[in-house]
Coordinates of C-alpha atoms in Angstrom, one line a residue:
M245 CA -56.2 27.3 -59.4
V246 CA -56.1 24.9 -62.3
K247 CA -58.0 21.7 -61.6
L248 CA -56.5 18.4 -62.6
S249 CA -58.6 15.2 -62.9
A250 CA -57.1 11.7 -63.2
V251 CA -59.0 9.1 -65.3
I252 CA -58.4 5.3 -64.7
P253 CA -60.3 2.5 -66.5
V254 CA -60.4 -0.6 -64.3
K255 CA -61.7 -4.1 -64.0
N256 CA -60.6 -6.2 -61.0
E257 CA -57.4 -4.3 -60.2
K258 CA -57.5 -4.9 -56.4
G259 CA -53.9 -6.1 -56.1
K260 CA -52.3 -3.1 -57.7
I261 CA -54.4 0.0 -57.9
E262 CA -53.7 1.2 -54.3
K263 CA -50.1 2.1 -55.2
C264 CA -51.3 4.1 -58.2
L265 CA -53.8 6.0 -56.2
E266 CA -51.3 6.7 -53.4
S267 CA -48.8 8.1 -55.9
M268 CA -51.3 10.6 -57.2
S269 CA -52.7 11.7 -53.9
G270 CA -50.4 14.8 -53.7
F271 CA -51.2 16.5 -57.0
V272 CA -54.6 15.5 -58.5
D273 CA -57.8 17.2 -57.5
E274 CA -60.1 14.5 -58.7
I275 CA -60.0 10.8 -59.5
V276 CA -62.5 9.4 -62.0
V277 CA -62.6 5.6 -62.1
V278 CA -64.4 3.9 -65.0
D279 CA -65.3 0.4 -63.7
S280 CA -66.1 -2.3 -66.2
L281 CA -68.3 -4.3 -63.8
G282 CA -65.5 -5.6 -61.7
T283 CA -66.3 -7.9 -58.8
D284 CA -63.1 -7.9 -56.6
G285 CA -63.8 -4.8 -54.6
T286 CA -61.6 -2.4 -56.6
D287 CA -64.3 0.2 -56.5
E288 CA -64.3 0.2 -52.6
I289 CA -60.6 0.7 -52.5
C290 CA -60.9 3.7 -54.9
K291 CA -63.7 5.2 -52.8
K292 CA -61.3 5.3 -49.9
Y293 CA -59.3 7.8 -51.9
G294 CA -62.3 9.9 -52.7
A295 CA -62.6 8.6 -56.3
K296 CA -65.8 9.1 -58.4
I297 CA -66.9 5.7 -59.7
V298 CA -68.5 5.5 -63.1
T299 CA -69.8 2.1 -64.1
H300 CA -69.6 1.1 -67.8
E301 CA -68.9 -2.3 -69.2
V302 CA -66.3 -2.3 -72.0
Q303 CA -67.7 -3.5 -75.3
G304 CA -65.3 -5.8 -77.1
Y305 CA -61.9 -4.1 -77.0
D306 CA -63.1 -0.5 -77.1
M307 CA -60.9 1.1 -74.4
D308 CA -61.1 4.4 -76.3
K309 CA -64.7 4.7 -75.2
Q310 CA -63.9 3.9 -71.6
R311 CA -61.4 6.7 -71.5
N312 CA -63.7 9.2 -73.2
I313 CA -66.4 8.3 -70.6
G314 CA -63.9 9.2 -67.9
I315 CA -63.1 12.5 -69.6
E316 CA -66.8 13.4 -69.9
N317 CA -67.4 12.7 -66.2
A318 CA -64.4 14.6 -65.1
T319 CA -64.7 18.2 -63.8
G320 CA -61.1 19.3 -64.2
D321 CA -59.6 21.7 -66.6
W322 CA -56.9 19.2 -67.4
I323 CA -57.1 15.4 -67.6
L324 CA -54.4 12.9 -66.5
Q325 CA -54.8 9.6 -68.2
T326 CA -53.3 6.7 -66.2
E327 CA -53.6 2.9 -65.6
S328 CA -54.0 1.0 -62.4
D329 CA -50.5 -0.5 -62.6
E330 CA -48.7 2.8 -63.0
V331 CA -46.9 4.6 -60.2
F332 CA -45.9 8.3 -60.3
P333 CA -42.5 9.5 -58.9
L334 CA -42.2 11.8 -56.0
D335 CA -41.2 14.7 -58.2
A336 CA -44.4 14.4 -60.4
A337 CA -46.5 16.8 -58.2
N338 CA -44.4 19.9 -58.7
K339 CA -43.5 19.2 -62.4
I340 CA -47.0 18.4 -63.5
R341 CA -48.5 21.4 -61.6
H342 CA -46.0 23.7 -63.0
A343 CA -46.7 22.5 -66.6
I344 CA -50.5 22.9 -66.4
E345 CA -50.4 26.2 -64.6
N346 CA -47.9 27.6 -67.1
P347 CA -48.8 25.8 -70.3
Y348 CA -48.1 28.7 -72.7
D349 CA -49.4 27.5 -76.0
K350 CA -49.4 23.8 -75.1
V351 CA -52.7 21.8 -74.8
A352 CA -51.2 18.5 -73.9
F353 CA -48.0 17.0 -72.4
R354 CA -46.0 13.8 -72.9
V355 CA -44.3 11.9 -70.0
F356 CA -41.8 9.0 -70.0
R357 CA -43.2 5.6 -69.0
L358 CA -40.7 3.0 -67.9
N359 CA -41.9 -0.5 -68.2
C360 CA -41.2 -2.9 -65.3
F361 CA -40.9 -6.6 -65.8
L362 CA -41.2 -9.0 -62.8
G363 CA -41.0 -5.9 -60.6
R364 CA -37.7 -4.7 -62.1
P365 CA -37.4 -1.5 -64.3
L366 CA -36.1 -2.2 -67.8
R367 CA -34.1 0.7 -69.0
Y368 CA -33.2 -0.8 -72.4
A369 CA -34.9 -3.3 -74.7
G370 CA -37.2 -0.7 -76.2
S371 CA -39.2 -0.5 -73.0
I372 CA -39.4 3.3 -72.4
D373 CA -42.4 4.9 -73.9
H374 CA -42.9 8.7 -74.6
M375 CA -46.7 9.1 -74.2
V376 CA -49.2 11.9 -74.2
R377 CA -50.9 11.5 -70.8
I378 CA -52.0 15.0 -69.8
S379 CA -54.3 17.2 -71.9
R380 CA -56.8 20.0 -71.7
K381 CA -60.3 18.5 -71.3
D382 CA -61.7 20.4 -74.2
R383 CA -58.8 19.7 -76.6
A384 CA -58.3 15.9 -76.6
R385 CA -60.4 12.8 -77.2
Y386 CA -59.7 9.1 -77.9
V387 CA -60.6 8.0 -81.4
G388 CA -61.2 4.6 -83.1
N389 CA -62.0 1.2 -81.6
S390 CA -59.0 -0.7 -80.6
V391 CA -57.3 -2.6 -77.8
H392 CA -54.6 0.1 -77.9
E393 CA -56.1 3.6 -77.3
T394 CA -55.4 6.5 -79.6
L395 CA -55.5 10.0 -78.2
S396 CA -56.3 12.8 -80.8
V397 CA -55.0 16.2 -79.6
D398 CA -56.1 19.5 -81.1
G399 CA -53.0 21.7 -80.5
P400 CA -49.3 21.8 -79.6
V401 CA -47.9 19.1 -77.3
G402 CA -45.1 19.7 -74.8
D403 CA -43.0 17.4 -72.5
I404 CA -42.7 16.9 -68.8
D405 CA -39.6 15.3 -67.5
I406 CA -41.0 12.7 -65.2
E407 CA -40.6 8.9 -65.4
V408 CA -43.8 6.9 -64.6
H409 CA -43.2 3.3 -63.6
H410 CA -45.5 0.8 -65.3
Y411 CA -45.7 -2.5 -63.4
S412 CA -47.4 -4.4 -66.2
F413 CA -46.2 -8.0 -65.6
N414 CA -45.6 -9.6 -62.2
S415 CA -44.9 -13.1 -63.5
I416 CA -44.3 -15.0 -66.7
A417 CA -47.8 -16.5 -66.4
H418 CA -49.2 -13.0 -66.1
Y419 CA -47.4 -12.0 -69.3
L420 CA -48.7 -15.0 -71.2
G421 CA -52.2 -14.4 -69.9
K422 CA -52.1 -10.8 -71.2
C423 CA -50.5 -12.0 -74.4
N424 CA -53.4 -14.4 -75.0
F425 CA -55.9 -11.6 -74.4
F426 CA -54.2 -9.0 -76.5
T427 CA -53.3 -11.3 -79.4
D428 CA -57.0 -12.4 -79.6
A429 CA -58.0 -8.7 -79.9
E430 CA -55.3 -8.0 -82.5
V431 CA -56.3 -11.0 -84.6
D432 CA -60.0 -9.9 -84.5
I433 CA -59.0 -6.4 -85.7
F434 CA -56.6 -7.6 -88.3
L435 CA -59.1 -10.0 -89.9
K436 CA -61.8 -7.4 -89.7
N437 CA -59.7 -5.2 -92.0
N438 CA -58.2 -8.0 -94.2
D439 CA -60.4 -10.4 -96.3
K440 CA -57.4 -12.6 -97.3
V441 CA -54.1 -13.5 -95.8
A442 CA -51.1 -14.6 -97.8
V443 CA -49.1 -17.7 -96.7
K444 CA -46.0 -15.8 -97.6
E445 CA -46.8 -13.0 -95.2
I446 CA -47.6 -15.5 -92.4
K447 CA -44.3 -17.2 -92.8
Y448 CA -42.4 -13.9 -92.7
Y449 CA -44.1 -12.9 -89.4
L450 CA -43.5 -16.4 -87.9
F451 CA -39.8 -16.6 -88.7
W452 CA -37.9 -13.6 -90.0
K453 CA -39.8 -10.8 -88.2
P454 CA -39.3 -12.3 -84.7
I455 CA -35.6 -12.7 -85.4
K456 CA -35.4 -9.0 -86.5
L457 CA -37.4 -7.9 -83.4
F458 CA -35.2 -9.8 -81.0
W459 CA -32.1 -8.3 -82.7
K460 CA -33.6 -4.8 -82.4
L461 CA -34.6 -5.1 -78.8
Y462 CA -31.6 -7.2 -77.4
I463 CA -28.7 -5.9 -79.5
K464 CA -29.6 -2.6 -81.1
K465 CA -31.5 -1.2 -78.1
K466 CA -29.0 -2.9 -75.7
G467 CA -31.6 -5.1 -73.9
Y468 CA -28.6 -7.2 -72.8
K469 CA -27.8 -4.5 -70.3
D470 CA -30.9 -5.4 -68.4
G471 CA -29.4 -8.8 -67.7
M472 CA -31.6 -11.9 -67.5
Y473 CA -34.7 -9.7 -67.2
G474 CA -33.9 -8.1 -70.5
L475 CA -33.2 -11.4 -72.2
A476 CA -36.5 -12.8 -70.9
W477 CA -38.4 -9.7 -72.1
C478 CA -36.9 -9.8 -75.6
V479 CA -37.6 -13.5 -75.9
L480 CA -41.2 -13.1 -74.8
S481 CA -41.7 -10.1 -77.1
S482 CA -40.7 -12.2 -80.1
I483 CA -42.9 -15.1 -79.0
N484 CA -45.8 -12.7 -78.6
L485 CA -45.5 -11.8 -82.3
Q486 CA -45.4 -15.4 -83.3
I487 CA -48.5 -16.3 -81.2
R488 CA -50.4 -13.5 -82.9
W489 CA -49.5 -14.7 -86.4
L490 CA -50.2 -18.4 -85.5
K491 CA -53.6 -17.3 -84.4
I492 CA -54.1 -15.4 -87.7
W493 CA -53.0 -18.5 -89.6
E494 CA -55.4 -20.7 -87.6
R495 CA -58.4 -18.4 -88.2
A496 CA -57.5 -17.9 -91.9
V497 CA -57.5 -21.6 -92.5
K498 CA -60.8 -22.2 -90.6
E499 CA -62.5 -19.3 -92.5
G500 CA -61.1 -20.0 -95.9
R501 CA -59.1 -16.7 -96.1
L502 CA -55.7 -18.2 -96.8
V503 CA -54.2 -17.4 -100.2

């Protein structure tokens, strides 16, 4: 029988990881948790589900390394990459098992991830991702050094028709907290790769680009069909972009990079 290992990087995920673990209990053979020195007892919850705990503190924003450490410590033929705030549907077990036991020429599979905002699924507003989450252990690794992981797959990729729910933001304050963290990371990476920043570029990303992004998410992708939740999501997505570029402008001024 083909063995499937799940890999979950965590740090203080006590309030949400149990639902994730419960949703995988029917179809994964092994759970590998890569714990970045959390202190809230997440590891004890994971142990109740038989998880293997690997401790490794994330360096900077290098989540790619955390996931590769999980792959290296897994014993499965196939690896399922997930996050502590994701929940798999009831039909995932049969569909995932069928795919990895009958892969044909495929070495990895994509699934649909539906983002949930304040506990409500958003079916519009550009909030459905098509992501490679299942791969042969010997045919995929994460590359680079970024806050957003990049999986490099050596071979053909197929699709599994399941919809994973991603409960990423449970409040506006939670969104803004994550926004602050991720924009800090994105600014660091941007300025590492750009010696100078043009005032013209900053003005474009502070004014015109957020307008275009809101139009794309709310009108073109029909975010209005998600009601007030969709409107709030589209507004916050535009604000997120502005915060990132305000931080770039601030740093560029302080470091004499503005041109």
